[in-house]
Coordinates of C-alpha atoms in Angstrom, one line a residue:
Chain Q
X1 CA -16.6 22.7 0.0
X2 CA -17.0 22.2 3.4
X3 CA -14.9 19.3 3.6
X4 CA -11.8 21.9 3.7
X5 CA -11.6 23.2 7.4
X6 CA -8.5 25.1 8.8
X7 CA -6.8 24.9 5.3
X8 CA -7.4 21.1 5.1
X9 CA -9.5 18.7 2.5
X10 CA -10.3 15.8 4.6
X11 CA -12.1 12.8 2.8
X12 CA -14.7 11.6 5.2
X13 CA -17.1 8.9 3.9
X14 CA -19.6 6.6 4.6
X15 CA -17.6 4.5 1.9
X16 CA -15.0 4.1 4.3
X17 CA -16.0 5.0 8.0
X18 CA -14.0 5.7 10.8
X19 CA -11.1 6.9 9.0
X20 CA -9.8 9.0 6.4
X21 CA -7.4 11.1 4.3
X22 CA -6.4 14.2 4.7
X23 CA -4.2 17.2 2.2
X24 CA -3.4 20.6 2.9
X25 CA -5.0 22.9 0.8
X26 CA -2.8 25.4 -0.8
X27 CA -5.4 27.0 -2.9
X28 CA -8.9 25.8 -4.5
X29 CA -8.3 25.9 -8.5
X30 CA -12.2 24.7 -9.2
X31 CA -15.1 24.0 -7.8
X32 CA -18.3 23.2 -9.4
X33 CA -22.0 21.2 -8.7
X34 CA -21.9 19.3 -12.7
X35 CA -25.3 17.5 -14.0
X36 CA -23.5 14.2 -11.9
X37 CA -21.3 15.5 -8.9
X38 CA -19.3 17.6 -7.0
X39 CA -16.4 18.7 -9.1
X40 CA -13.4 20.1 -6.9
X41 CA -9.5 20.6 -7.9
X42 CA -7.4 22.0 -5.6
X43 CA -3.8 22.6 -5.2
X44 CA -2.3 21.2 -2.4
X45 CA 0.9 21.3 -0.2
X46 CA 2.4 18.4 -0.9
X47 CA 1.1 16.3 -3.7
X48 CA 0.6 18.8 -6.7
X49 CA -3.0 19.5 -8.1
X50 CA -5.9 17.0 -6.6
X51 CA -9.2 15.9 -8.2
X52 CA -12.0 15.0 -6.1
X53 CA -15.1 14.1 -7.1
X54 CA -18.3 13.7 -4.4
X55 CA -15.5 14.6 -1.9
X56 CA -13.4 11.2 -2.9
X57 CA -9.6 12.0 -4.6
X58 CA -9.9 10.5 -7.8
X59 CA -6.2 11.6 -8.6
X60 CA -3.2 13.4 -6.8
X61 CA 0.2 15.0 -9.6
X62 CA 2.4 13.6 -6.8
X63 CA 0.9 9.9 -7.0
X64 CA -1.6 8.9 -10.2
X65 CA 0.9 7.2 -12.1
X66 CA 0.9 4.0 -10.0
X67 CA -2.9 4.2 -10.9
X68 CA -3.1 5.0 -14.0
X69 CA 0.1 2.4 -15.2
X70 CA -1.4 -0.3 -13.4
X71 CA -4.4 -0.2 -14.3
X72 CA -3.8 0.6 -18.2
X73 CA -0.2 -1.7 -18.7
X74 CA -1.1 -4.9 -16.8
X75 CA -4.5 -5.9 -19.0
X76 CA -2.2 -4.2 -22.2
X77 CA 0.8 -6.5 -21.9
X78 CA -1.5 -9.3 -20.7
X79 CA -3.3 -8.9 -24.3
X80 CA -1.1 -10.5 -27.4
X81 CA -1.8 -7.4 -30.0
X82 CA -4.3 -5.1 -28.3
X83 CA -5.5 -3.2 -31.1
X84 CA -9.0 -1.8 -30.0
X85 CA -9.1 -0.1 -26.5
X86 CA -12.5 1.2 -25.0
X87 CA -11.7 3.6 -21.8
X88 CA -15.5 3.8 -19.8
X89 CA -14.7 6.6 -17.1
X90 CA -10.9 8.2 -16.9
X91 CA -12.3 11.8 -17.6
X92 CA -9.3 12.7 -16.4
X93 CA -7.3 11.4 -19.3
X94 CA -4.6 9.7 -17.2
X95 CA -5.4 6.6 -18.7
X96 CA -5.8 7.8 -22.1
X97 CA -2.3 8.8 -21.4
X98 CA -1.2 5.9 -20.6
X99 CA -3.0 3.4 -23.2
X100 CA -1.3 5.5 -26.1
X101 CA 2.3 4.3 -25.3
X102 CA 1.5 1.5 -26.6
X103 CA 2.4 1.3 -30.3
X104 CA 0.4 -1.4 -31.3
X105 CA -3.1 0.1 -30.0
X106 CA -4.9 1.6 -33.3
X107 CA -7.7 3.5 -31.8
X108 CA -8.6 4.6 -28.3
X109 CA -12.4 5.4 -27.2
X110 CA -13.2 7.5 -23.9
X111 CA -16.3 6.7 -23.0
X112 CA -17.0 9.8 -20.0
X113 CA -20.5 10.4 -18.2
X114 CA -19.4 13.9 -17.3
X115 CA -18.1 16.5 -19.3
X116 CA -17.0 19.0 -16.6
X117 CA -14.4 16.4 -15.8
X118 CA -12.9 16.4 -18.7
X119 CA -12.9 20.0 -18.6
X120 CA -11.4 20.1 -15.1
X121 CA -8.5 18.1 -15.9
X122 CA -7.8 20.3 -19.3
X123 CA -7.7 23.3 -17.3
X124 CA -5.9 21.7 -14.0
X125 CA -4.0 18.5 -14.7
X126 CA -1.6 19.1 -17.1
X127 CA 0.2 16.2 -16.8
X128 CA -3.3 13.8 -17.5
X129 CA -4.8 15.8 -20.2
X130 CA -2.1 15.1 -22.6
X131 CA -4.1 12.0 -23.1
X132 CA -6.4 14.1 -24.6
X133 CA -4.5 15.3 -27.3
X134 CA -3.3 12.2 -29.2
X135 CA -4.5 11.5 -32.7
X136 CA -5.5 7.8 -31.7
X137 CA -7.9 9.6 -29.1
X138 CA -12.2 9.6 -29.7
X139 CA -14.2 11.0 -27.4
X140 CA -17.6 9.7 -26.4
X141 CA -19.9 11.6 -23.8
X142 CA -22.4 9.9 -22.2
X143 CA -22.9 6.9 -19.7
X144 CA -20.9 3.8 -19.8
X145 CA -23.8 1.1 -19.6
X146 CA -26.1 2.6 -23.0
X147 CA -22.7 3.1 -25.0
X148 CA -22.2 -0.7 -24.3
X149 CA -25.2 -1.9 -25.7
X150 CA -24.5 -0.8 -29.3
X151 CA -21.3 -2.0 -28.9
X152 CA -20.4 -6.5 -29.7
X153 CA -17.2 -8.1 -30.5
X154 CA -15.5 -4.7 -31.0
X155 CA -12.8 -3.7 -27.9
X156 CA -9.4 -6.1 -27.4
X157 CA -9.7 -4.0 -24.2
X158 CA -12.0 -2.5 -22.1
X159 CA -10.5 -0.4 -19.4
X160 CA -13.4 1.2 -16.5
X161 CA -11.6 3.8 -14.3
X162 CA -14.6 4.7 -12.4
X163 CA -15.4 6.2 -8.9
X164 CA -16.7 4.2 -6.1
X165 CA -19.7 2.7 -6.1
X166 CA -22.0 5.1 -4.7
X167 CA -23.2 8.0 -7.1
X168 CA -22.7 8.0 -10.7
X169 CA -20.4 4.8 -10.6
X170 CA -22.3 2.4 -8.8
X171 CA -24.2 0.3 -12.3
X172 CA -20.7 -0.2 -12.7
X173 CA -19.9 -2.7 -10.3
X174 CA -23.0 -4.7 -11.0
X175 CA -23.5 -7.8 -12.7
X176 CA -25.6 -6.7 -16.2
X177 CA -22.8 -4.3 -16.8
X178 CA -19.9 -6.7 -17.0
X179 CA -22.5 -8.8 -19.3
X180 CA -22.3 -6.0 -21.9
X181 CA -18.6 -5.9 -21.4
X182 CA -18.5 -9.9 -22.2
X183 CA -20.5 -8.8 -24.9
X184 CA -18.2 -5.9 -26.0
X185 CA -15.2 -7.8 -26.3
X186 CA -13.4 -9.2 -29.3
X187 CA -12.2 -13.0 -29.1
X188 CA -9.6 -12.9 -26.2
X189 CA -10.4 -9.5 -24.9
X190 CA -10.0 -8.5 -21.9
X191 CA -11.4 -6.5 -19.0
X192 CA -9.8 -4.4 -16.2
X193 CA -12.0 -2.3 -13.6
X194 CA -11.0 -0.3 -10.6
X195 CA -11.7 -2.6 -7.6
X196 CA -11.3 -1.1 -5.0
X197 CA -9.2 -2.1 -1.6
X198 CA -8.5 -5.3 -0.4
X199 CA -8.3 -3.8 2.9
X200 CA -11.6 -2.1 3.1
X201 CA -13.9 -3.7 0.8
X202 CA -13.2 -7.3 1.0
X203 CA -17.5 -8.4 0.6
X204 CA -17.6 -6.0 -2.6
X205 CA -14.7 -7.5 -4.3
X206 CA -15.7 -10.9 -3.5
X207 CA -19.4 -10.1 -5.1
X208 CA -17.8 -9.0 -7.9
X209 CA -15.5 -11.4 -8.2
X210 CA -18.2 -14.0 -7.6
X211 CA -20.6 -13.2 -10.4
X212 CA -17.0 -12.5 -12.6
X213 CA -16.4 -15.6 -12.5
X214 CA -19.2 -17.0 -13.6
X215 CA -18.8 -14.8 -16.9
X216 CA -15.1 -14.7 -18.3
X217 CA -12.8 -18.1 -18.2
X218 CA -9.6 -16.4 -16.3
X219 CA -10.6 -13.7 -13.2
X220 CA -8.0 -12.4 -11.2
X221 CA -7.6 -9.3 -9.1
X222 CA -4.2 -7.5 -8.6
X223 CA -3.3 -4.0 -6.5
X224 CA -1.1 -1.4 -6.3
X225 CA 0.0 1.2 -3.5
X226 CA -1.0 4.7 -3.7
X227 CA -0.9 7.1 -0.8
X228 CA -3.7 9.4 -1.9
X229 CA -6.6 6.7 -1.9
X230 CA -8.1 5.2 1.3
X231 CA -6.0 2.5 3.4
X232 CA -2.9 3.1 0.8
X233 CA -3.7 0.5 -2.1
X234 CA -6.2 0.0 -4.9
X235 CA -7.3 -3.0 -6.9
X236 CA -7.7 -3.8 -9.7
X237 CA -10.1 -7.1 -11.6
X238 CA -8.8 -8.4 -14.0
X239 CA -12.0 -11.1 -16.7
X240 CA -9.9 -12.5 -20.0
X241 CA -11.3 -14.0 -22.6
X242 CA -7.8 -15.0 -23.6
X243 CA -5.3 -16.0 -21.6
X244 CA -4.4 -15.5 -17.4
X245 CA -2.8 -11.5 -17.2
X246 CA -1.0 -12.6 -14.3
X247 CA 2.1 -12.0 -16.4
X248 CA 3.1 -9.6 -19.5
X249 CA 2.6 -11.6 -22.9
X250 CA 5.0 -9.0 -24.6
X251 CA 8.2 -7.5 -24.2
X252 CA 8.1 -4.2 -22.4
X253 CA 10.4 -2.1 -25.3
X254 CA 13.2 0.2 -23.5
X255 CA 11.5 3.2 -24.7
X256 CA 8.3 2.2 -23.1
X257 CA 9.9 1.2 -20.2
X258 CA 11.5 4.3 -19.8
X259 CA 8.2 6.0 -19.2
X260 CA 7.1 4.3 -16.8
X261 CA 7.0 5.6 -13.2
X262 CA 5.7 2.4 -11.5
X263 CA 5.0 -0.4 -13.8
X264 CA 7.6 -2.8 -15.0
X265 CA 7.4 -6.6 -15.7
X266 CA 8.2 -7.9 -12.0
X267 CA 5.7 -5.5 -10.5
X268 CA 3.0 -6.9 -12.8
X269 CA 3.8 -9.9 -11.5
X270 CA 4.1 -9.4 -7.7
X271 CA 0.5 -7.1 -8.4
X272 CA -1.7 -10.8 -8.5
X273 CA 0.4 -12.0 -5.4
X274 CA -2.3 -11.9 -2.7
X275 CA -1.7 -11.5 1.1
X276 CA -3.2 -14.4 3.0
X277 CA -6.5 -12.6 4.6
X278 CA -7.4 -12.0 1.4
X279 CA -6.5 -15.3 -0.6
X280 CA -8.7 -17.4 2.1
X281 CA -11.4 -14.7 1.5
X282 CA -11.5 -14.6 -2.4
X283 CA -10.0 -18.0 -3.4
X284 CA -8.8 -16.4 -6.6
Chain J
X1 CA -3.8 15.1 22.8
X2 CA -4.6 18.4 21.4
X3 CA -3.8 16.3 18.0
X4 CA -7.8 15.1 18.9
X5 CA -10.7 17.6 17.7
X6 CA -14.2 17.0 17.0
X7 CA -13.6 13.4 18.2
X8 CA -10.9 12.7 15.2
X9 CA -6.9 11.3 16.4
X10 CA -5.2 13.2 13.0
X11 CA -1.6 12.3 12.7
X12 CA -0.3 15.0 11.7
X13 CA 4.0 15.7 11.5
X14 CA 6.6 17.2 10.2
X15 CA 8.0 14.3 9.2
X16 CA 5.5 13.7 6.7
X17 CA 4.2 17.4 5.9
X18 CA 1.1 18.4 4.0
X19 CA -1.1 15.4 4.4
X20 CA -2.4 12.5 7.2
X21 CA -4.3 9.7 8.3
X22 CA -7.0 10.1 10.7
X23 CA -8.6 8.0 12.8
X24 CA -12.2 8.4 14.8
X25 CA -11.8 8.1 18.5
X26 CA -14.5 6.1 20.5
X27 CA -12.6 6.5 23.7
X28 CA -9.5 7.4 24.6
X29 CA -8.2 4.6 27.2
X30 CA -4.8 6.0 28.4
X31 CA -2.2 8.5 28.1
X32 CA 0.8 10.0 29.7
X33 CA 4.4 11.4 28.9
X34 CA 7.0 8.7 29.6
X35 CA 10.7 9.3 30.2
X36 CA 11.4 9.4 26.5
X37 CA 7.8 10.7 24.9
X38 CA 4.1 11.0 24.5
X39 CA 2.2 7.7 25.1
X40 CA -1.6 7.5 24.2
X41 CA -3.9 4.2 23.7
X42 CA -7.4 5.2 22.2
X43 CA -9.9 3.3 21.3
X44 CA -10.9 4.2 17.5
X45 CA -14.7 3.2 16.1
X46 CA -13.0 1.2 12.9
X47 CA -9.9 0.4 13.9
X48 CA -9.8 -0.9 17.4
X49 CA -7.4 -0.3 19.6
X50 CA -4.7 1.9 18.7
X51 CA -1.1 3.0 20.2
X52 CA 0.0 6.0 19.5
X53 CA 3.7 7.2 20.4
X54 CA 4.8 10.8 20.3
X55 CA 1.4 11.5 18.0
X56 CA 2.5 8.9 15.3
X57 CA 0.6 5.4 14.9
X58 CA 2.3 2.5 16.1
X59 CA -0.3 -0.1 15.7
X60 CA -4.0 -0.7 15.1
X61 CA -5.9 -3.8 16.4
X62 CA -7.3 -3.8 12.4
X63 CA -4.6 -3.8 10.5
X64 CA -1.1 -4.2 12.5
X65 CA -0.4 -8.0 11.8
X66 CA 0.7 -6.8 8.4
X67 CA 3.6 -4.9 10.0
X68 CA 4.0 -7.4 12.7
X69 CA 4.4 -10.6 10.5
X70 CA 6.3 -9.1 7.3
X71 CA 9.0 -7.7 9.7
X72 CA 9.5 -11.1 11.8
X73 CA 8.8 -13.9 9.1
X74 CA 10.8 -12.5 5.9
X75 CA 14.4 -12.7 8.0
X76 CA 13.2 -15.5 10.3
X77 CA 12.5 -17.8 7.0
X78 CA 15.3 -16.5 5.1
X79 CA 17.8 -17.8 7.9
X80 CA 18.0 -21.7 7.5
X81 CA 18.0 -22.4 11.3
X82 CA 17.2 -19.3 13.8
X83 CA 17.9 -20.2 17.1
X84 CA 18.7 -17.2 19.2
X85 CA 16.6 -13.6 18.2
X86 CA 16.7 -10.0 19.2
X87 CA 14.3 -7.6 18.9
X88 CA 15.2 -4.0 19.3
X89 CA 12.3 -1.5 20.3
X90 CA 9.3 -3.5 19.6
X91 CA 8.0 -2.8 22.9
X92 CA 4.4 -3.7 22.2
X93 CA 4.9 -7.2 21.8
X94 CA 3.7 -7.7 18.0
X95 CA 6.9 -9.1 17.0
X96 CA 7.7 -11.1 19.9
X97 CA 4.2 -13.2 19.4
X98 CA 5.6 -13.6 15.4
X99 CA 8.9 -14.6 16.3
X100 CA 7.6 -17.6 18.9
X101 CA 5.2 -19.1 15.9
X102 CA 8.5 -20.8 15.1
X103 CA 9.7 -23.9 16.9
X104 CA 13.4 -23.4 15.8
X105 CA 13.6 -20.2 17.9
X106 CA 15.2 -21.2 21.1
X107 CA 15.3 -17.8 23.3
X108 CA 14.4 -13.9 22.2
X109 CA 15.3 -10.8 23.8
X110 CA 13.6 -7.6 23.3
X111 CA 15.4 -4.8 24.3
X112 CA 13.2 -1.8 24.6
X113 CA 13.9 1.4 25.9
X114 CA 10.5 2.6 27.2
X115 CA 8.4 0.5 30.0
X116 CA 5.8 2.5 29.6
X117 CA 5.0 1.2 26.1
X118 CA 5.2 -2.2 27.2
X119 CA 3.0 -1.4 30.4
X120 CA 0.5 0.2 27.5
X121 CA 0.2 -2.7 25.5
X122 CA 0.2 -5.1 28.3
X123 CA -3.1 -3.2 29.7
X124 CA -4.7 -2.1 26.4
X125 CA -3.2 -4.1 23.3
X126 CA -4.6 -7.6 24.5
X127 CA -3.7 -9.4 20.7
X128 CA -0.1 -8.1 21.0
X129 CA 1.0 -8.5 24.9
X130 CA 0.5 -12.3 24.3
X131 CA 3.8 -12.0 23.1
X132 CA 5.5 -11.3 26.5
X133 CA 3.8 -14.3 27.9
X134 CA 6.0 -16.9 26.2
X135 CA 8.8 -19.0 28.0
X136 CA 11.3 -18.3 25.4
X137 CA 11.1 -14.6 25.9
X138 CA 13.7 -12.4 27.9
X139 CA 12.7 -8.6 28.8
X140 CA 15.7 -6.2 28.9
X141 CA 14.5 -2.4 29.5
X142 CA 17.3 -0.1 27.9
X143 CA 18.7 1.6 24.9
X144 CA 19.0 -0.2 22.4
X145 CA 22.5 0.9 21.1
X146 CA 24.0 0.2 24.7
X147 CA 22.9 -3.2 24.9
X148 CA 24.0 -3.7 21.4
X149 CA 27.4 -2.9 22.8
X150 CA 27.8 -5.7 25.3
X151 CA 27.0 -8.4 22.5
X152 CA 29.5 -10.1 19.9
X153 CA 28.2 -12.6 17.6
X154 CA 25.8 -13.7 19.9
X155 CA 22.3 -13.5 17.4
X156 CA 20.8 -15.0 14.6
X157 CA 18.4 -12.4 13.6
X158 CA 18.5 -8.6 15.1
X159 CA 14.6 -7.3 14.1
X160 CA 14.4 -3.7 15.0
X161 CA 11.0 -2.2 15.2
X162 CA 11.3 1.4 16.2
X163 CA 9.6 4.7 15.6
X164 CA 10.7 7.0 13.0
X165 CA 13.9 8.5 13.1
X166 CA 12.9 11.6 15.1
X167 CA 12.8 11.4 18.6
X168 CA 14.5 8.7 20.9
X169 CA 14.6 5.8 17.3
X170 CA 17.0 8.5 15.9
X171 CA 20.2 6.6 16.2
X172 CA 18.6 3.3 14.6
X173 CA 18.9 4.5 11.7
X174 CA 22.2 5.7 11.7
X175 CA 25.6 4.0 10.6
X176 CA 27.3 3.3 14.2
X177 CA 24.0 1.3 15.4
X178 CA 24.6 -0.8 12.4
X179 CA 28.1 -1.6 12.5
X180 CA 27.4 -3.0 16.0
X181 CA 24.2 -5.1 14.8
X182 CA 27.1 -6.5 12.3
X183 CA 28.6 -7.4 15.4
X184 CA 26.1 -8.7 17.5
X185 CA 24.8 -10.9 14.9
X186 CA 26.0 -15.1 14.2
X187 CA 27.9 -16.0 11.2
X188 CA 25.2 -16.1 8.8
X189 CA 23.1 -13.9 10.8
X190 CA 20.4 -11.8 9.3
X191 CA 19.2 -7.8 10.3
X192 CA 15.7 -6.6 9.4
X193 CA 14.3 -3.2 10.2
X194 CA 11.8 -0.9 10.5
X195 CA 13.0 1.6 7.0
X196 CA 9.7 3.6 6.5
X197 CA 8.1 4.7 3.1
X198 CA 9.6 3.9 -0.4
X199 CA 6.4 6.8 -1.3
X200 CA 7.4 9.1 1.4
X201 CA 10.9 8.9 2.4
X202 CA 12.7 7.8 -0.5
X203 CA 16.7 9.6 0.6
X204 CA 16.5 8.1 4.2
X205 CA 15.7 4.9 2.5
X206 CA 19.0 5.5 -0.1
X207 CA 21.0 6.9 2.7
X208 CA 20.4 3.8 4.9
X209 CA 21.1 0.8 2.0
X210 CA 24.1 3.4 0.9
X211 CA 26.1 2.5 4.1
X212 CA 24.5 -1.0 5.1
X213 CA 25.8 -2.0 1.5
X214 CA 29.5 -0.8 2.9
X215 CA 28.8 -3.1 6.0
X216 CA 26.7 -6.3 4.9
X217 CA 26.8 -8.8 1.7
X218 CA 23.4 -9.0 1.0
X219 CA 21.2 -5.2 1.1
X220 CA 17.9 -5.6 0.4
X221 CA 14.3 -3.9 1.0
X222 CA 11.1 -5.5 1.2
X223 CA 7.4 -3.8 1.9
X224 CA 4.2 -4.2 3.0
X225 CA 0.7 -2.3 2.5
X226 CA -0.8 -1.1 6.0
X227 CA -3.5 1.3 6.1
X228 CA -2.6 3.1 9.5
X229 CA 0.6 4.0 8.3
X230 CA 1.8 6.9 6.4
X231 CA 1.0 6.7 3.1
X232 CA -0.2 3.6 3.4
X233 CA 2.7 1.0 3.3
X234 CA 6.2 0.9 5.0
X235 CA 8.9 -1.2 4.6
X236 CA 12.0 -3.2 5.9
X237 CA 15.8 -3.0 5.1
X238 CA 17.4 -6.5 4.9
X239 CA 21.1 -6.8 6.0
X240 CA 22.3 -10.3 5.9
X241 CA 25.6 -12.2 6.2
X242 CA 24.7 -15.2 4.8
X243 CA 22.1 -15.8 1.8
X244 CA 19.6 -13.4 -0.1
X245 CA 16.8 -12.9 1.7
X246 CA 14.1 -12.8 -0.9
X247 CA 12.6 -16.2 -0.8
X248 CA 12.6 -18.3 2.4
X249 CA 15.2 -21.5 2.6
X250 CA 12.3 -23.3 4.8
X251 CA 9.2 -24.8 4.0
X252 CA 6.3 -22.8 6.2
X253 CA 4.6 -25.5 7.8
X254 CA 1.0 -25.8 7.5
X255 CA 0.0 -25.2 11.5
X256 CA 2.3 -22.0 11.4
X257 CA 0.9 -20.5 7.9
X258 CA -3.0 -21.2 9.2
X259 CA -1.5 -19.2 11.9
X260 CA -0.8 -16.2 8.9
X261 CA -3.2 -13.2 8.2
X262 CA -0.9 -11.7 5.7
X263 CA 2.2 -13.4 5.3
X264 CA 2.9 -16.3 2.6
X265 CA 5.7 -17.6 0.6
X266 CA 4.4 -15.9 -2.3
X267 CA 4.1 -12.5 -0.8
X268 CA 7.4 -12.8 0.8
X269 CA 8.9 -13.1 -2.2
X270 CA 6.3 -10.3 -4.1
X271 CA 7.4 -7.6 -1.0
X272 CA 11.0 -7.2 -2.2
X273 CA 9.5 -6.1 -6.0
X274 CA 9.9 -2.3 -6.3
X275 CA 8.1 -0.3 -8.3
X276 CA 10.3 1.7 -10.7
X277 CA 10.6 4.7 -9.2
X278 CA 11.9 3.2 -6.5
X279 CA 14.1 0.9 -8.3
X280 CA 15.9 3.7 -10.3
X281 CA 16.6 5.3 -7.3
X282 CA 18.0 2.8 -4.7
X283 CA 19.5 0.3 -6.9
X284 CA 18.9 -2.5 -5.0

């Protein structure tokens, strides 16, 4: 915990050098060394309860929802009748959350390394672990790459809401997992990964965008702002075995709609739009 | 600077309470109190150069062209034929060197009420001060609101690039100063200003569209992701007496967008796309 001085968590890392992000601390809720990482929830002044894992925010109350809607509703609506939804990560259930709007998804599969997340979030997060409790819900603990293996043609989608990739998140960003993924799909399925920032880690995105490509027929990468994580944005890669999800396939139902804090059709669209630094970088 | 300890610029205000950006400092380069407020150039380790006014970031060498070319090329290619421009505050030069990528322009005025900031970024900010070096530019050293006065129908496009609304920017973002921008501007003219966060200040934003759509035809809001910035975007409020503003009415010729790190057609048009949140609230 010594990242909180003087009533503050600041989020130095080597990740991201130079700069960071910083919350007042109103109190610490949690703090525990798990079997895979630092485990810390705090409550802070100004954007409700924080996870951080390894000292990175992995969600704020005041600002998950861009995350957790973009990430879940872009490759949902991109996918003609998702049925079959594999989560690998999202021990916070925010995803989980967000996957079971969807009226047409069957069953929903959380695939978590960590256990003590999932138990930090049920005890912290109020507003993430109702994903938890939905009757579509299955949990699965244990690591994201050896679950894969057993799994082939089975998932319409496969959601990974991971950490960064240093720690227990890094095979996840590597080539021979997004084989099994391939692998793990059902005809037309479709993959979305957190892909970190255009801003700060241009060379990672373009590796894994790079090897991608060589993999799935459609890869596209889209973003999202979000105060809490570093330099303001996240991204998002999008590998379809169907179709481009560069635009919803379905109509977004009113009631849906009305959930939603972020997401909506013309933000799903703008999401692919690239700035030019990065379209000369990625060609995507 | 007491805002630098341990060797870390933290940009921490009121006006954004609870949480900041922080920047490492390699050296800090220059720094006095002005007539109107607190002027400091450092020199970051990740960020370059960086100028910081009254302990809030006005621009970093790393990311500032994302500020610097969404606020210039989204009114400037949403007028069909800009010939005379204004910039209020702007004192830097970043919008200046935008503005003169386009041949149509035929003269800009910045009006900026602190030499002192110009004087900064003509000694320390060497990618922006190449703005004040073009023949089409005219210097004018005053408030912005009094010069505004004097002028009747007189520009094209008004871009005002100010501070926050607390210190000497405070009456940019009130009604009066935009009942004379009306007035300053050409038939068909077209405002664009600095309007902060849709994350962070959500009722200035409402406030400011609530009376510009009392004044103008056309309100809109566009924004932009910029890590150095509060909460990691900001955005612009469009005013314009002629046409929307939300896709540009020129072709961007090829030597002026090889001349674009972040601005595009597509991303002009993605930047006025809210998220719902936002969308509920302001109506636009």
């Amino acid at each position: 915990m010594d990242k909180i001085q003087n009533g503050w968590f600041s989020e130095i890392s080597e990740f991201w050098p130079g700069h960071c992000f910083s919350l007042e601390v109103e109190k610490v809720l949690h703090h525990e060394k798990s079997q895979y990482q630092d485990i810390l929830v705090f409550k802070s002044k100004s954007f409700g309860n924080v996870l951080v894992l390894d000292g990175a925010i992995q969600a704020t109350e005041r600002d998950e929802f861009s995350y957790q809607e973009m990430i879940t509703h872009i490759p949902l609506f991109s996918h003609p009748n998702p049925k079959r939804v594999l989560v690998v990560g999202g021990g916070d259930g925010g995803v989980l959350r967000e996957v079971v709007k969807h009226p047409l998804v069957e069953s929903v599969t959380l695939c978590e390394i960590d256990e003590g997340v999932i138990n930090a979030s049920k005890n912290f997060l109020p507003k993430m672990r109702v994903g938890f409790e939905h009757p579509k819900v299955t949990l699965f603990i244990g690591d994201g790459l050896e679950f894969m293996r057993k799994r082939k043609g089975e998932f319409d989608i496969i959601i990974t809401d991971s950490s960064d990739p240093i720690g227990p998140a890094q095979g996840l960003f590597e080539r021979p997992y997004y084989e099994l993924l391939k692998e793990a799909l059902a005809p037309g399925g479709i993959v979305c990964s957190q892909a970190e920032s255009l801003w700060l880690h241009l060379d990672t995105i373009k590796n894994l965008s790079g090897f991608c490509k060589e993999l799935f027929p459609h890869v596209e990468y889209a973003y999202t702002s979000i105060p809490s994580y570093p330099g303001g944005s996240i991204g998002f890669i999008l590998c379809s075995m169907g179709g481009s999800c560069k635009k919803p396939v379905r109509e977004i139902a009113s009631d849906v709609q009305s959930q939603m804090q972020y997401y909506n059709e013309e933000i799903h669209k703008a999401s692919f739009v690239l700035p030019q630094f990065a379209l000369n970088k990625l060609n995507l």
